[in-house]
JSON list of C-alpha atoms and ligand atoms in Angstrom, two decimals:
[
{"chain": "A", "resi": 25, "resn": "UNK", "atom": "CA", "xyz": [-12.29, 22.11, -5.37]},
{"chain": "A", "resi": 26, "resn": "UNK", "atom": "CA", "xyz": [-13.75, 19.48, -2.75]},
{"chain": "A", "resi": 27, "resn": "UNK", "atom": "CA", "xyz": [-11.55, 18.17, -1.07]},
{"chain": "A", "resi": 28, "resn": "UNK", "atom": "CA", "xyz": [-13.24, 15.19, 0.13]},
{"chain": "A", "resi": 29, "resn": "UNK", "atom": "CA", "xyz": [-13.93, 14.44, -3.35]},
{"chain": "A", "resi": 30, "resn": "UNK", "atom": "CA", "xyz": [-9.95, 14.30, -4.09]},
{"chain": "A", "resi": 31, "resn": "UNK", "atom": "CA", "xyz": [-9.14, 11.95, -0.87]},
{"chain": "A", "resi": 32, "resn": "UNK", "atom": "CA", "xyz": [-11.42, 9.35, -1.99]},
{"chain": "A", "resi": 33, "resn": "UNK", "atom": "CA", "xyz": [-11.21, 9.59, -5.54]},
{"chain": "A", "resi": 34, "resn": "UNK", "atom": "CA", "xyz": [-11.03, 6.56, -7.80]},
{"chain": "A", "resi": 35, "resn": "UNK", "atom": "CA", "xyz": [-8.02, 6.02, -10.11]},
{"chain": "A", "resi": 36, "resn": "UNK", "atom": "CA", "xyz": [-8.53, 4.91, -13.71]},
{"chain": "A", "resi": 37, "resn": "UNK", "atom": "CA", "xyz": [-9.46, 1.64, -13.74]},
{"chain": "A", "resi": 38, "resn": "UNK", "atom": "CA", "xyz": [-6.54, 0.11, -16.16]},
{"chain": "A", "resi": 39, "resn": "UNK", "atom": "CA", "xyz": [-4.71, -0.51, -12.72]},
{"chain": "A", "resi": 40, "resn": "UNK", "atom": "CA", "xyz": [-7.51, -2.17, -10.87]},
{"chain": "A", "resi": 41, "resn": "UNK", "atom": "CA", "xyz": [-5.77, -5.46, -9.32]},
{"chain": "A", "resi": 42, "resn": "UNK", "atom": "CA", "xyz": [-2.28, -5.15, -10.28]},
{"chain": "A", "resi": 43, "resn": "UNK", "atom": "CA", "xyz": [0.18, -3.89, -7.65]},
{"chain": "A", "resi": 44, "resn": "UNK", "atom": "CA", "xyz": [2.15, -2.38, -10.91]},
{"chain": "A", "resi": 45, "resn": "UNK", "atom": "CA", "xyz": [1.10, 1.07, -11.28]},
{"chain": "A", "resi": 46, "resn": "UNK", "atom": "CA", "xyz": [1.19, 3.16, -14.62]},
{"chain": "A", "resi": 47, "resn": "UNK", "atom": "CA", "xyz": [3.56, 6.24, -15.22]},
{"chain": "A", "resi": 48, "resn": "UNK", "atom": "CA", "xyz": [-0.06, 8.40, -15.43]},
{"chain": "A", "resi": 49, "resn": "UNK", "atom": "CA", "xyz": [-0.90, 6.54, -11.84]},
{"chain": "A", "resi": 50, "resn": "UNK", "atom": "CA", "xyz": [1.95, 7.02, -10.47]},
{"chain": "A", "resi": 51, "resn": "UNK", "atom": "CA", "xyz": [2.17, 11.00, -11.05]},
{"chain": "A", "resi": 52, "resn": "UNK", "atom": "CA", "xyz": [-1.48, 11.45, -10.18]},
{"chain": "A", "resi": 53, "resn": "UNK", "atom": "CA", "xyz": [-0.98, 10.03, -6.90]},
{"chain": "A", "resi": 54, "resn": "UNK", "atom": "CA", "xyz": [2.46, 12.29, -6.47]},
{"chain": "A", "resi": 55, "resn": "UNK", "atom": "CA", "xyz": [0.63, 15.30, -7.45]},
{"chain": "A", "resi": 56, "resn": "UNK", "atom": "CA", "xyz": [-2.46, 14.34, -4.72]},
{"chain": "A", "resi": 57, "resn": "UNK", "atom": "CA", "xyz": [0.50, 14.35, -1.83]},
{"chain": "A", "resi": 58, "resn": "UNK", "atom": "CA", "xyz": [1.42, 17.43, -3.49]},
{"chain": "A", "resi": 59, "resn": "UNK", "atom": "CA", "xyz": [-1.70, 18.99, -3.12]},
{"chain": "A", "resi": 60, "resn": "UNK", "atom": "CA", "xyz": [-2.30, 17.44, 0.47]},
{"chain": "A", "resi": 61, "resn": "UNK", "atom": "CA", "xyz": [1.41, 19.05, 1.43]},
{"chain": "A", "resi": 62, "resn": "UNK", "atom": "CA", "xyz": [-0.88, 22.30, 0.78]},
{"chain": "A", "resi": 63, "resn": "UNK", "atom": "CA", "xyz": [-2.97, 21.40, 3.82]},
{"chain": "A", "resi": 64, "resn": "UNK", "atom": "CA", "xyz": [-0.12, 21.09, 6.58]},
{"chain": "A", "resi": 65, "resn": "UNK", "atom": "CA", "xyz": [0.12, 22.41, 9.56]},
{"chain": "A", "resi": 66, "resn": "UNK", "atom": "CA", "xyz": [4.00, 22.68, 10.25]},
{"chain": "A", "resi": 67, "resn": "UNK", "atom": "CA", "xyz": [4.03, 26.65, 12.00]},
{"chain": "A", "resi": 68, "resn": "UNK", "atom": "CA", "xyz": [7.29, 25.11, 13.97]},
{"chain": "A", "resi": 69, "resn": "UNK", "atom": "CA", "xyz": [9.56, 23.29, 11.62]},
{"chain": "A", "resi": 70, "resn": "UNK", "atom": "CA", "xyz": [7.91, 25.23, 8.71]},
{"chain": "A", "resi": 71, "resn": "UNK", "atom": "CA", "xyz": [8.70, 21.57, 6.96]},
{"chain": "A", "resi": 72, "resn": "UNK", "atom": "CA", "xyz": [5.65, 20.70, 4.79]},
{"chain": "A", "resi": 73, "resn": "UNK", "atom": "CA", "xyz": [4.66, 17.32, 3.76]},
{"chain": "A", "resi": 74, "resn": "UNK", "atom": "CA", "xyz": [2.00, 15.81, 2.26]},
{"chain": "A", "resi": 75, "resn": "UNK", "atom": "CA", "xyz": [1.34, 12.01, 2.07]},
{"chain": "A", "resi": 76, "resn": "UNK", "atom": "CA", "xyz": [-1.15, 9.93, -0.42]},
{"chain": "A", "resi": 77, "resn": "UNK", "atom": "CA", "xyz": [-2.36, 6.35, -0.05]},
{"chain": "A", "resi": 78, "resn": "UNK", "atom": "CA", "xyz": [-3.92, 4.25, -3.06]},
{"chain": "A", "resi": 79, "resn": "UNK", "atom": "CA", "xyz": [-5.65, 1.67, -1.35]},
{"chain": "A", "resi": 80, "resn": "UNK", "atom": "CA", "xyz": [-5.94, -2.34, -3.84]},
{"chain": "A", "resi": 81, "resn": "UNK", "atom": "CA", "xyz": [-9.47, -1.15, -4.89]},
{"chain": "A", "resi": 82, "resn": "UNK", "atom": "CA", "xyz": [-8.01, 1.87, -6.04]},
{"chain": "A", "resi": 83, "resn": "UNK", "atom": "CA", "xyz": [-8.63, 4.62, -3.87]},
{"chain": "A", "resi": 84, "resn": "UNK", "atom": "CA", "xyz": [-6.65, 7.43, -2.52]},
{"chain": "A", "resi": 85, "resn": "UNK", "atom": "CA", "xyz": [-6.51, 9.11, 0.78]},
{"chain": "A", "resi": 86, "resn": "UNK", "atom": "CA", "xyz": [-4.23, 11.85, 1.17]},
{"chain": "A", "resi": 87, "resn": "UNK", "atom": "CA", "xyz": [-2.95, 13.16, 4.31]},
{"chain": "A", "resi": 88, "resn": "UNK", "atom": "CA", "xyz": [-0.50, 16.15, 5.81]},
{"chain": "A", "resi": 89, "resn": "UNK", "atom": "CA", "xyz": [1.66, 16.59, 8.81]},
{"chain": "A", "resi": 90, "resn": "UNK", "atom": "CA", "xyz": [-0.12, 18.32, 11.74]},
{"chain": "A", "resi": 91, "resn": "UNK", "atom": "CA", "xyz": [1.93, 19.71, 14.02]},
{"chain": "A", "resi": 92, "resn": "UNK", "atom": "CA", "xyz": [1.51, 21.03, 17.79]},
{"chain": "A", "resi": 93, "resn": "UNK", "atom": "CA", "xyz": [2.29, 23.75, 20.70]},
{"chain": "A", "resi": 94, "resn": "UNK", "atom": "CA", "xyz": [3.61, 20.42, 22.63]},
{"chain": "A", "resi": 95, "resn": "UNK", "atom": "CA", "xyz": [5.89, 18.96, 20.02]},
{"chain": "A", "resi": 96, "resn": "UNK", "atom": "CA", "xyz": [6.06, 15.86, 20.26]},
{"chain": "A", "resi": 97, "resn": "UNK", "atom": "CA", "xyz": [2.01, 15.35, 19.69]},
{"chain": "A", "resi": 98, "resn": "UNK", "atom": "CA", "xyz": [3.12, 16.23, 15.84]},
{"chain": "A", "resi": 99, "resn": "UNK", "atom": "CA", "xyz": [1.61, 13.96, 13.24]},
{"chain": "A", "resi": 100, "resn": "UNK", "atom": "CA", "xyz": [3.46, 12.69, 10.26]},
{"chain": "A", "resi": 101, "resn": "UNK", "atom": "CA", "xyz": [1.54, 13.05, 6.93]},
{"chain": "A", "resi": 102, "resn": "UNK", "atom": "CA", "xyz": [1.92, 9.30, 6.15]},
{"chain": "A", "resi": 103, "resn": "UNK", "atom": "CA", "xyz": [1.00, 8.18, 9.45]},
{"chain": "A", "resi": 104, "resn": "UNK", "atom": "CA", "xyz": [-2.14, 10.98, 8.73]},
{"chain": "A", "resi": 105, "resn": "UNK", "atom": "CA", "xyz": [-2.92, 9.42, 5.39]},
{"chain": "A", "resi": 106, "resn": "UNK", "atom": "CA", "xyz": [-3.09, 5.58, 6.22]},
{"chain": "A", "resi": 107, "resn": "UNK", "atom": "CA", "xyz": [-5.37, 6.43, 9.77]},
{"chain": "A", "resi": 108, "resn": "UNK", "atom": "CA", "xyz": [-7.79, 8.02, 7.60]},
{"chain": "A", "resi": 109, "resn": "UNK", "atom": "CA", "xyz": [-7.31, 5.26, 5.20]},
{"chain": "A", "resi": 110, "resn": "UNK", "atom": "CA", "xyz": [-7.61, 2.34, 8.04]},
{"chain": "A", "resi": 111, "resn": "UNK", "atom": "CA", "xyz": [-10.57, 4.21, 9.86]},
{"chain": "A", "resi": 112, "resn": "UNK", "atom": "CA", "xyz": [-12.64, 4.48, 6.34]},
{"chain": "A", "resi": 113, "resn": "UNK", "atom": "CA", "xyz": [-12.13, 0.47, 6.66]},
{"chain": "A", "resi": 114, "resn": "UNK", "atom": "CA", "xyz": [-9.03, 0.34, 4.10]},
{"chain": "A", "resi": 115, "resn": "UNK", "atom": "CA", "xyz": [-6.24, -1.48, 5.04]},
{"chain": "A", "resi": 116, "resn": "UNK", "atom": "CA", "xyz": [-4.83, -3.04, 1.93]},
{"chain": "A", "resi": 117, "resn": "UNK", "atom": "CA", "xyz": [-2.18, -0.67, 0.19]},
{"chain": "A", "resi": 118, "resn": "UNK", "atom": "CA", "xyz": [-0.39, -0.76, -3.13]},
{"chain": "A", "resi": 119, "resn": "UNK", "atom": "CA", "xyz": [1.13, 2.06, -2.51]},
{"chain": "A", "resi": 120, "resn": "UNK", "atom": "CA", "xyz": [1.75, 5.74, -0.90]},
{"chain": "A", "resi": 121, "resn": "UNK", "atom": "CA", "xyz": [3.50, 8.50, -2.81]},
{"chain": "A", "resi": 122, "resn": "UNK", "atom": "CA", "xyz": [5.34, 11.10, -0.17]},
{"chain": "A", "resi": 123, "resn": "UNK", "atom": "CA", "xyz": [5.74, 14.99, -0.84]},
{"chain": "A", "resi": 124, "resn": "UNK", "atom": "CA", "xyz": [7.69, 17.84, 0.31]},
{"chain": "A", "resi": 125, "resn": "UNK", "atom": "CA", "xyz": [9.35, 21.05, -0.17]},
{"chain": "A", "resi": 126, "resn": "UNK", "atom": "CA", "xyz": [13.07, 19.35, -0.58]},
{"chain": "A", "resi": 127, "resn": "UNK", "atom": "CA", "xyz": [14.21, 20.47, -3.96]},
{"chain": "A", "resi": 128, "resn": "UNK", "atom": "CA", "xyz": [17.44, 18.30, -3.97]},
{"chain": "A", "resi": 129, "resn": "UNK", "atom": "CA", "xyz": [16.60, 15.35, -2.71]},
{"chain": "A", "resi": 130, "resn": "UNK", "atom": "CA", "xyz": [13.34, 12.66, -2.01]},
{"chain": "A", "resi": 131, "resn": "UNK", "atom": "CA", "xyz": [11.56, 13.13, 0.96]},
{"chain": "A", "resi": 132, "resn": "UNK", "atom": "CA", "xyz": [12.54, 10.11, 2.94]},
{"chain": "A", "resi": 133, "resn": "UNK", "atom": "CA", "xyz": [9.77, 8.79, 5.69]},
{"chain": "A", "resi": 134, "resn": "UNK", "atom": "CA", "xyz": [10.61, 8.54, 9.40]},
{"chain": "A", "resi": 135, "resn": "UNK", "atom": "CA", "xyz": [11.16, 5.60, 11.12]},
{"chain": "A", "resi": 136, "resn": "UNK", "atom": "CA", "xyz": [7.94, 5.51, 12.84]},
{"chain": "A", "resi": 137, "resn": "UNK", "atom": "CA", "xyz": [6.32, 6.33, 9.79]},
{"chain": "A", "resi": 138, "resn": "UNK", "atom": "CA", "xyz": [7.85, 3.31, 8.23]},
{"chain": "A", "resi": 139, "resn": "UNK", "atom": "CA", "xyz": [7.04, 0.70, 11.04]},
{"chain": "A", "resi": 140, "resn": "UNK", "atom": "CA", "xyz": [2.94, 2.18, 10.16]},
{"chain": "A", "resi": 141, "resn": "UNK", "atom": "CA", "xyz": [3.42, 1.32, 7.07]},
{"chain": "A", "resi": 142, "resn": "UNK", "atom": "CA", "xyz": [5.07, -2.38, 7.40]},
{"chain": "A", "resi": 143, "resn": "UNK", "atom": "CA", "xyz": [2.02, -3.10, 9.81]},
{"chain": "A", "resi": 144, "resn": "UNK", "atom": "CA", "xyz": [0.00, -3.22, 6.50]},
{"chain": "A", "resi": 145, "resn": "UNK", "atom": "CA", "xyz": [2.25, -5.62, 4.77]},
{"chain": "A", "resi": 146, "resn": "UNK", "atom": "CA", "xyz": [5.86, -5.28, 3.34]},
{"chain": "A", "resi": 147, "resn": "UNK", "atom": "CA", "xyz": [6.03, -5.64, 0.09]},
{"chain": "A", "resi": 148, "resn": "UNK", "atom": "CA", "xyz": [4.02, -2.44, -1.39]},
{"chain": "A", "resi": 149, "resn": "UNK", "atom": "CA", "xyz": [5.52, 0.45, -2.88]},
{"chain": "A", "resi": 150, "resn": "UNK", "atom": "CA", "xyz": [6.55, 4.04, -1.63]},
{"chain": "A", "resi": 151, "resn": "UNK", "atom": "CA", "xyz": [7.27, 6.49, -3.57]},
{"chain": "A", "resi": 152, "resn": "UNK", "atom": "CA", "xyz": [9.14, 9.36, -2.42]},
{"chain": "A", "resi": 153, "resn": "UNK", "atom": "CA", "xyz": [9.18, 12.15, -4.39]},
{"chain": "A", "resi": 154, "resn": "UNK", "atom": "CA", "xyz": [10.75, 15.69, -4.95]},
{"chain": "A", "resi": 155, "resn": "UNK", "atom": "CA", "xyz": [8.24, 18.55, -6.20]},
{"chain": "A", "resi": 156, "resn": "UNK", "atom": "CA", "xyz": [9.14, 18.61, -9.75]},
{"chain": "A", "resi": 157, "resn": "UNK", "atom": "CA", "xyz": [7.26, 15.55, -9.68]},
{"chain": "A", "resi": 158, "resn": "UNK", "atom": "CA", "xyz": [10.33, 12.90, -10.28]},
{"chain": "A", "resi": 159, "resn": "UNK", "atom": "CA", "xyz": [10.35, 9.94, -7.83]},
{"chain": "A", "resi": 160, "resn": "UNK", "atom": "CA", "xyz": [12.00, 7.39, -6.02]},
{"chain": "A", "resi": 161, "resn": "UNK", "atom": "CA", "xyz": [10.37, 4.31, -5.99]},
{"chain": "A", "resi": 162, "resn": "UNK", "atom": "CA", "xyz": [10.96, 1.43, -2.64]},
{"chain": "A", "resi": 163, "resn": "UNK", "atom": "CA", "xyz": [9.18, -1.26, -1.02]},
{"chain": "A", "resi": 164, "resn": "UNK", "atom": "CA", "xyz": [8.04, -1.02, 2.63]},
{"chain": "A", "resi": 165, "resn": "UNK", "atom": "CA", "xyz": [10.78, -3.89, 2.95]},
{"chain": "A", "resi": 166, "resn": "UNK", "atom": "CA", "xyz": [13.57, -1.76, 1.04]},
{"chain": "A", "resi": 167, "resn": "UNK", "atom": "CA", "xyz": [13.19, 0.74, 3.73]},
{"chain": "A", "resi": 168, "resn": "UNK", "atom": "CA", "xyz": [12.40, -1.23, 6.51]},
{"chain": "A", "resi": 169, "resn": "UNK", "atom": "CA", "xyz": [13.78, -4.82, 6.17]},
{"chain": "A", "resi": 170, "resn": "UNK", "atom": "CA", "xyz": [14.36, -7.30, 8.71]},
{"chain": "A", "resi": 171, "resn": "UNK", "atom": "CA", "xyz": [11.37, -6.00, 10.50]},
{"chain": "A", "resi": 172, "resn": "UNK", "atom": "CA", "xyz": [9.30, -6.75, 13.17]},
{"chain": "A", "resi": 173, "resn": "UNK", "atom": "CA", "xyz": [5.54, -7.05, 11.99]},
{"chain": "A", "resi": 174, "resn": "UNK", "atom": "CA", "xyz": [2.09, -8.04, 13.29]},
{"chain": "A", "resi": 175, "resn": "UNK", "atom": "CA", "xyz": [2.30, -11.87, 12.51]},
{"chain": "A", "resi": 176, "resn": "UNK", "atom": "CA", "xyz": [5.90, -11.81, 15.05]},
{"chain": "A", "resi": 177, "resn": "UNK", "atom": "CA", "xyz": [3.20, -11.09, 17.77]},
{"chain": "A", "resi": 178, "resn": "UNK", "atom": "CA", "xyz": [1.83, -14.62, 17.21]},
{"chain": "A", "resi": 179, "resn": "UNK", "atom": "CA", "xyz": [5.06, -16.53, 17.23]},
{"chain": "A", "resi": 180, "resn": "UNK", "atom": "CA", "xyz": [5.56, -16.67, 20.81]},
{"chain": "A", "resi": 181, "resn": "UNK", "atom": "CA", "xyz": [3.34, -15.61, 24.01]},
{"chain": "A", "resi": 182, "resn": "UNK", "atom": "CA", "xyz": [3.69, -16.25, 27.63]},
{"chain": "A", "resi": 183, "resn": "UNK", "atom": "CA", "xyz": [0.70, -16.44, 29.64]},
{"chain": "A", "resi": 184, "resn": "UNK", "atom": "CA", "xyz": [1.69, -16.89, 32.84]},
{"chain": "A", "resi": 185, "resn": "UNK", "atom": "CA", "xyz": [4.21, -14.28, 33.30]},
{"chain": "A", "resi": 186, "resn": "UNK", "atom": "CA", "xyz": [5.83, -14.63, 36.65]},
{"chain": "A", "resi": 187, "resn": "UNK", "atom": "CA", "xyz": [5.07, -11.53, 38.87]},
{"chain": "A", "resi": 188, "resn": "UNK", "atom": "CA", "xyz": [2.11, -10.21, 36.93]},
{"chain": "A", "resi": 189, "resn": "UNK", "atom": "CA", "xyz": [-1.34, -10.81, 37.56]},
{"chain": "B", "resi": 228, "resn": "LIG", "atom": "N1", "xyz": [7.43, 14.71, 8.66]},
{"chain": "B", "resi": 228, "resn": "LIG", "atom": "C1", "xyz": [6.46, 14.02, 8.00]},
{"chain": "B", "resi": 228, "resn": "LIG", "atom": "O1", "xyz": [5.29, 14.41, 7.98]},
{"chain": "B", "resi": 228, "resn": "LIG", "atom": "N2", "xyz": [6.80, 12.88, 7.38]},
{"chain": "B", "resi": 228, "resn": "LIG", "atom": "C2", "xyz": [8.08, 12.39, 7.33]},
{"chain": "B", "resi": 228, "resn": "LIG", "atom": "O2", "xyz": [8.29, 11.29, 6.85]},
{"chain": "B", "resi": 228, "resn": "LIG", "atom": "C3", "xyz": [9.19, 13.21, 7.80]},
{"chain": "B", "resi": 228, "resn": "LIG", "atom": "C4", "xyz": [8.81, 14.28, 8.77]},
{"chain": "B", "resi": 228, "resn": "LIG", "atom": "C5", "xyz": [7.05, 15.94, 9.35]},
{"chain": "B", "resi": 228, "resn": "LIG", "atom": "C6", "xyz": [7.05, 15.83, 10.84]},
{"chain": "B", "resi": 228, "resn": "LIG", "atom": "C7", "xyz": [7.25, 17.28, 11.23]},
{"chain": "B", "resi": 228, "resn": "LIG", "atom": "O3", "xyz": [5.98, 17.91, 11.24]},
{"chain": "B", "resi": 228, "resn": "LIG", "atom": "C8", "xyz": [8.06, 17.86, 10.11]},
{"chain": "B", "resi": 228, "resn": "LIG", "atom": "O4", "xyz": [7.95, 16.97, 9.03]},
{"chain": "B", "resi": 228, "resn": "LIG", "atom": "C9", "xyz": [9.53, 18.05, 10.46]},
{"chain": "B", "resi": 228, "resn": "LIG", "atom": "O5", "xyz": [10.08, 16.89, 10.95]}
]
């Protein structure tokens, strides 16, 4: 299959506009982090995830985590998806849908992973899902409320910082 095809794919147009997603939606866009969680490069935690984003003009980019020999250079499949997302000139989300290997339990994003998402607005939907395909379903706020945002950076600035030049 092409892959490139898949990551930019548009989704049927019954959702175009609406944040609300339909059940058929919904499970496409698991099964795309599904097949993205294919893709990732996770030789030292052997933890696979796979991440996809459905931008407002419905379409999807999918990303995976991409690990590295110096650790802490890894890359976080959601933080993957919504670069390639942003850097295609998309940065209005309804919503990513999160996969992993976790049979028990719904893959939960990182912290950092959540603050990337909350700097595209908070109220959009995650879904974090478990690979028989059930979900859980949150809002950027649910999992990251009482956060600190992009429009907090215009509240208050000091220009004339004493001892800087
Ligand atoms: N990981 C993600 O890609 N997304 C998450 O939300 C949780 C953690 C990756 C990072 C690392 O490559 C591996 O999972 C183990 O932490």
């Amino acid at each position: 299959m092409d892959k490139v095809k898949i990551s930019k794919e548009m989704m049927p147009t019954k959702d175009q506009g609406s944040r609300h997603l339909s059940q058929e939606t919904v499970n496409k866009l698991i099964l795309q982090s599904q097949e993205a969680k294919k893709q990732a490069y996770s030789p030292y935690s052997k933890f696979r995830v796979g991440a996809a984003i459905l931008t407002f003009d419905n379409r999807v980019f999918t990303g995976c985590n991409v690990e590295n020999a110096c650790y802490n250079l890894g890359l976080c499949a959601e933080r993957n998806a919504i670069s390639k997302a942003v850097s295609e000139g998309y940065r209005t989300f309804k919503a990513i849908a999160i996969a992993s290997d976790l049979n028990d339990q719904f893959i939960s994003p990182c912290g950092g992973c959540r603050q990337f998402m909350r700097e595209f607005g908070s109220n959009w939907d995650v879904y974090l899902s478990k690979p028989d395909g059930s979900c859980l379903k949150m809002t950027v706020d649910e999992l990251l409320p009482a956060s600190f945002g992009p429009e907090d950076l215009s509240m208050k600035k000091v220009f004339d910082i004493p001892n800087e030049y």
